[in-house]
Amino acid sequence: EAGVTQFPSHSVIEKGQTVTLRCDPISGHDNLYWYRRVMGKEIKFLLHFVKESKQDESGMPNNRFLAERTGGTYSTLKVQPAELEDSGVYFCASSPRVAAFGQFFGPGTRLTVL
Amino acid sequence: AQSVTQPDIHITVSEGASLELRCNYSYGATPYLFWYVQSPGQGLQLLLKYFSGDTLVQGIKGFEAEFKRSQSSFNLRKPSVHWSDAAEYFCAAWNQAGTALIFGKGTTLSVSS
């Protein structure tokens, strides 16, 4: 069974540019989560999808971040325009309908904003 | 606010020695607790989880953790560390709404020969 995949693995962009991160969850997982780890800090929750619906986006830093989950399958996280403080590692995770069994994480996308 | 604390940023142990990584949580009710490990270039892998019942839980790779309500702790242990255990370890708990994980800052484990 394929795990959670994320693309790209690493992105380097200039301040003011746009970047789109993609996450493909484990097939059949209704729940999809985005997290972010800024250097030296803890991993923090950004938002949660159940199928294609946003259930909780309380962790999204501001309106420069836009997440979508087309058809309840893969998800994208767009940062537009990117700022220096957006640099970090963005993790995607998915879980089955009964989310308490634990979340399965992807390898993350390392975003560097120069 | 709910939080998870990992007091040790970096720990070095000798190969073959025992290991204990500390984790404390602040949460009124019984939390759902997890330990994850991240090896270089890899994603976070779930080692074990605690929901209820037996307070000593077994995980993968020979790890175990013990939930102690009186100490608000969920420490991770391994009796004999292998060089391949060198990684970063994260303790996490479900938030009160049950919608997301709250992570500690992580503990980096180095294994010396």
Coordinates of C-alpha atoms in Angstrom, one line a residue:
Chain A
E1 CA 0.0 0.0 0.0
A2 CA 1.4 3.4 -1.0
G3 CA 2.0 5.9 1.8
V4 CA 1.3 9.6 1.8
T5 CA 3.2 11.3 -0.9
Q6 CA 4.1 15.0 -1.2
F7 CA 5.5 17.0 -4.0
P8 CA 7.9 18.7 -4.4
S9 CA 10.3 17.5 -1.7
H10 CA 12.0 20.8 -1.7
S11 CA 11.2 24.2 -3.1
V12 CA 13.2 27.4 -3.2
I13 CA 11.4 30.6 -4.2
E14 CA 11.8 34.3 -4.0
K15 CA 9.8 36.4 -1.6
G16 CA 6.6 37.5 -3.4
Q17 CA 6.4 34.4 -5.6
T18 CA 3.7 31.7 -5.5
V19 CA 4.2 28.1 -4.6
T20 CA 1.9 25.2 -4.7
L21 CA 2.5 22.1 -2.6
R22 CA 0.7 18.9 -3.3
C23 CA -0.3 16.0 -1.1
D24 CA -1.6 12.6 -2.2
P25 CA -3.1 10.8 0.8
I26 CA -3.4 7.0 1.3
S27 CA -6.2 5.7 -0.9
G28 CA -9.5 5.6 1.0
H29 CA -8.5 8.0 3.8
D30 CA -11.2 10.5 4.3
N31 CA -9.2 12.7 6.6
L32 CA -6.4 14.9 5.3
Y33 CA -4.3 17.3 7.4
W34 CA -1.7 19.9 6.8
Y35 CA 1.0 20.8 9.3
R36 CA 4.0 23.0 9.3
R37 CA 7.3 23.1 11.1
V38 CA 9.2 26.3 11.2
M39 CA 12.8 25.9 12.1
G40 CA 13.4 25.4 15.8
K41 CA 9.7 25.2 16.6
E42 CA 7.2 22.5 17.0
I43 CA 5.1 21.0 14.3
K44 CA 1.9 22.9 14.1
F45 CA -1.5 22.1 12.7
L46 CA -2.7 24.2 9.7
L47 CA -6.0 22.6 8.6
H48 CA -8.1 19.5 8.3
F49 CA -10.2 18.1 5.4
V50 CA -12.9 15.4 5.6
K51 CA -13.2 14.3 2.0
E52 CA -13.4 17.6 0.1
S53 CA -14.8 19.7 3.0
K54 CA -12.6 21.9 5.3
Q55 CA -13.4 20.8 8.8
D56 CA -11.0 23.0 10.7
E57 CA -8.7 25.7 9.2
S58 CA -8.0 27.4 12.5
G59 CA -4.3 26.9 12.1
M60 CA -3.9 28.7 8.8
P61 CA -1.6 31.7 9.4
N62 CA -3.3 34.2 7.1
N63 CA -5.1 34.6 3.8
R64 CA -2.0 34.1 1.8
F65 CA -2.5 30.4 2.4
L66 CA -5.2 28.5 0.4
A67 CA -5.8 24.8 0.6
E68 CA -8.0 22.7 -1.6
R69 CA -8.9 19.1 -1.9
T70 CA -10.3 18.3 -5.2
G71 CA -12.9 15.5 -5.2
G72 CA -11.8 14.4 -1.8
T73 CA -8.6 12.9 -3.2
Y74 CA -5.3 14.9 -3.4
S75 CA -4.9 18.3 -1.8
T76 CA -2.9 21.4 -2.7
L77 CA -1.6 24.1 -0.4
K78 CA -0.9 27.4 -2.2
V79 CA 1.1 30.2 -0.7
Q80 CA 0.6 33.5 -2.5
P81 CA 2.6 35.7 -2.2
A82 CA 5.2 33.9 -0.2
E83 CA 7.0 35.7 2.7
L84 CA 10.3 34.9 4.4
E85 CA 8.5 33.6 7.5
D86 CA 6.7 31.0 5.4
S87 CA 9.9 29.0 5.2
G88 CA 9.7 25.6 6.9
V89 CA 8.7 22.0 6.3
Y90 CA 5.1 21.4 5.3
F91 CA 3.8 18.0 6.3
C92 CA 0.7 16.3 5.0
A93 CA -1.0 13.5 6.9
S94 CA -4.0 11.3 6.3
S95 CA -6.1 9.0 8.4
P96 CA -9.1 6.6 8.0
R97 CA -12.6 7.7 8.9
V98 CA -11.9 6.7 12.5
A99 CA -9.1 9.3 12.9
A100 CA -8.1 8.2 16.3
F101 CA -6.2 5.2 14.9
G102 CA -3.5 7.7 14.1
Q103 CA -2.3 9.8 11.3
F104 CA 0.0 8.7 8.6
F105 CA 2.5 11.4 7.5
G106 CA 4.2 12.1 4.3
P107 CA 7.9 13.0 4.0
G108 CA 7.2 16.7 3.9
T109 CA 8.0 19.6 1.6
R110 CA 10.9 21.8 2.6
L111 CA 10.0 25.4 1.5
T112 CA 12.7 28.0 1.5
V113 CA 11.7 31.6 0.8
L114 CA 14.6 33.9 -0.1
Chain B
A1 CA -4.0 25.9 26.5
Q2 CA -3.3 22.3 25.8
S3 CA 0.4 21.6 25.3
V4 CA 2.9 18.8 24.9
T5 CA 6.4 19.2 26.4
Q6 CA 9.5 17.3 25.5
P7 CA 12.1 18.6 28.0
D8 CA 15.1 17.2 26.2
I9 CA 16.2 18.7 22.9
H10 CA 19.1 16.4 22.3
I11 CA 20.1 13.1 23.9
T12 CA 23.1 10.9 23.2
V13 CA 23.2 7.3 24.3
S14 CA 25.6 4.5 23.6
E15 CA 24.6 1.7 21.4
G16 CA 23.2 -1.1 23.5
A17 CA 22.3 1.2 26.3
S18 CA 18.7 1.8 27.4
L19 CA 16.8 4.9 26.4
E20 CA 14.0 7.0 27.9
L21 CA 12.6 10.0 26.2
R22 CA 10.4 12.2 28.3
C23 CA 7.0 13.7 27.4
N24 CA 4.6 15.7 29.5
Y25 CA 1.2 16.9 28.5
S26 CA -1.3 19.3 29.8
Y27 CA -4.9 18.2 29.3
G28 CA -7.8 17.8 31.7
A29 CA -9.3 14.5 30.4
T30 CA -7.5 11.4 29.4
P31 CA -5.7 12.3 26.2
Y32 CA -5.0 10.3 23.1
L33 CA -1.2 10.2 23.0
F34 CA 1.3 9.3 20.3
W35 CA 5.0 8.9 19.7
Y36 CA 6.3 9.5 16.2
V37 CA 9.8 9.1 14.8
Q38 CA 11.4 10.9 11.9
S39 CA 14.6 9.6 10.4
P40 CA 16.6 11.8 8.0
G41 CA 14.8 12.2 4.7
Q42 CA 11.8 10.3 5.9
G43 CA 8.3 11.3 7.0
L44 CA 7.0 10.9 10.5
Q45 CA 6.4 7.2 11.4
L46 CA 4.0 6.2 14.1
L47 CA 5.7 4.3 16.8
L48 CA 2.9 3.7 19.2
K49 CA -0.3 5.2 20.6
Y50 CA -2.3 5.2 23.8
F51 CA -6.1 5.7 24.1
S52 CA -7.2 3.9 27.2
G53 CA -6.7 0.6 29.1
D54 CA -3.3 -0.8 29.8
T55 CA -1.0 2.1 30.6
L56 CA 2.0 0.3 29.2
V57 CA 1.8 0.2 25.4
Q58 CA 4.0 -1.6 23.0
G59 CA 5.0 -0.2 19.7
I60 CA 7.1 -1.0 16.7
K61 CA 10.9 -1.4 16.6
G62 CA 11.0 -2.6 20.2
F63 CA 9.7 0.7 21.7
E64 CA 7.3 1.0 24.6
A65 CA 5.7 3.9 26.4
E66 CA 4.0 4.2 29.8
F67 CA 1.1 6.5 30.5
K68 CA 1.2 8.0 34.0
R69 CA -1.8 10.1 34.8
S70 CA -0.4 11.3 38.1
Q71 CA 2.7 12.7 36.4
S72 CA 1.0 13.8 33.2
S73 CA 3.7 11.8 31.4
F74 CA 4.0 9.5 28.5
N75 CA 7.7 8.5 28.3
L76 CA 9.1 6.4 25.5
R77 CA 11.5 3.6 26.4
K78 CA 13.7 1.1 24.7
P79 CA 15.9 -1.4 26.6
S80 CA 18.7 -1.5 24.1
V81 CA 19.3 1.2 21.5
H82 CA 20.6 0.4 18.0
W83 CA 22.5 2.8 15.8
S84 CA 19.6 2.8 13.4
D85 CA 17.4 4.4 16.2
A86 CA 19.2 7.7 15.7
A87 CA 16.4 10.1 14.6
E88 CA 14.1 12.8 15.9
Y89 CA 11.3 11.7 18.1
F90 CA 8.0 13.5 18.6
C91 CA 5.4 13.2 21.3
A92 CA 1.9 14.3 20.3
A93 CA -1.6 14.4 21.7
W94 CA -5.0 14.9 20.1
N95 CA -6.4 18.4 20.8
Q96 CA -9.5 18.7 22.8
A97 CA -11.7 18.9 19.7
G98 CA -10.2 15.7 18.4
T99 CA -9.4 17.3 15.1
A100 CA -5.6 17.7 15.1
L101 CA -2.4 16.7 16.8
I102 CA -0.5 18.9 19.1
F103 CA 3.2 18.1 19.0
G104 CA 6.1 18.6 21.3
K105 CA 9.3 20.3 20.0
G106 CA 10.9 16.9 19.4
T107 CA 14.0 15.2 20.9
T108 CA 16.9 14.3 18.7
L109 CA 18.6 11.1 19.6
S110 CA 22.2 10.4 18.7
V111 CA 23.7 7.0 19.2
S112 CA 27.4 6.6 19.9
S113 CA 29.4 3.5 19.2

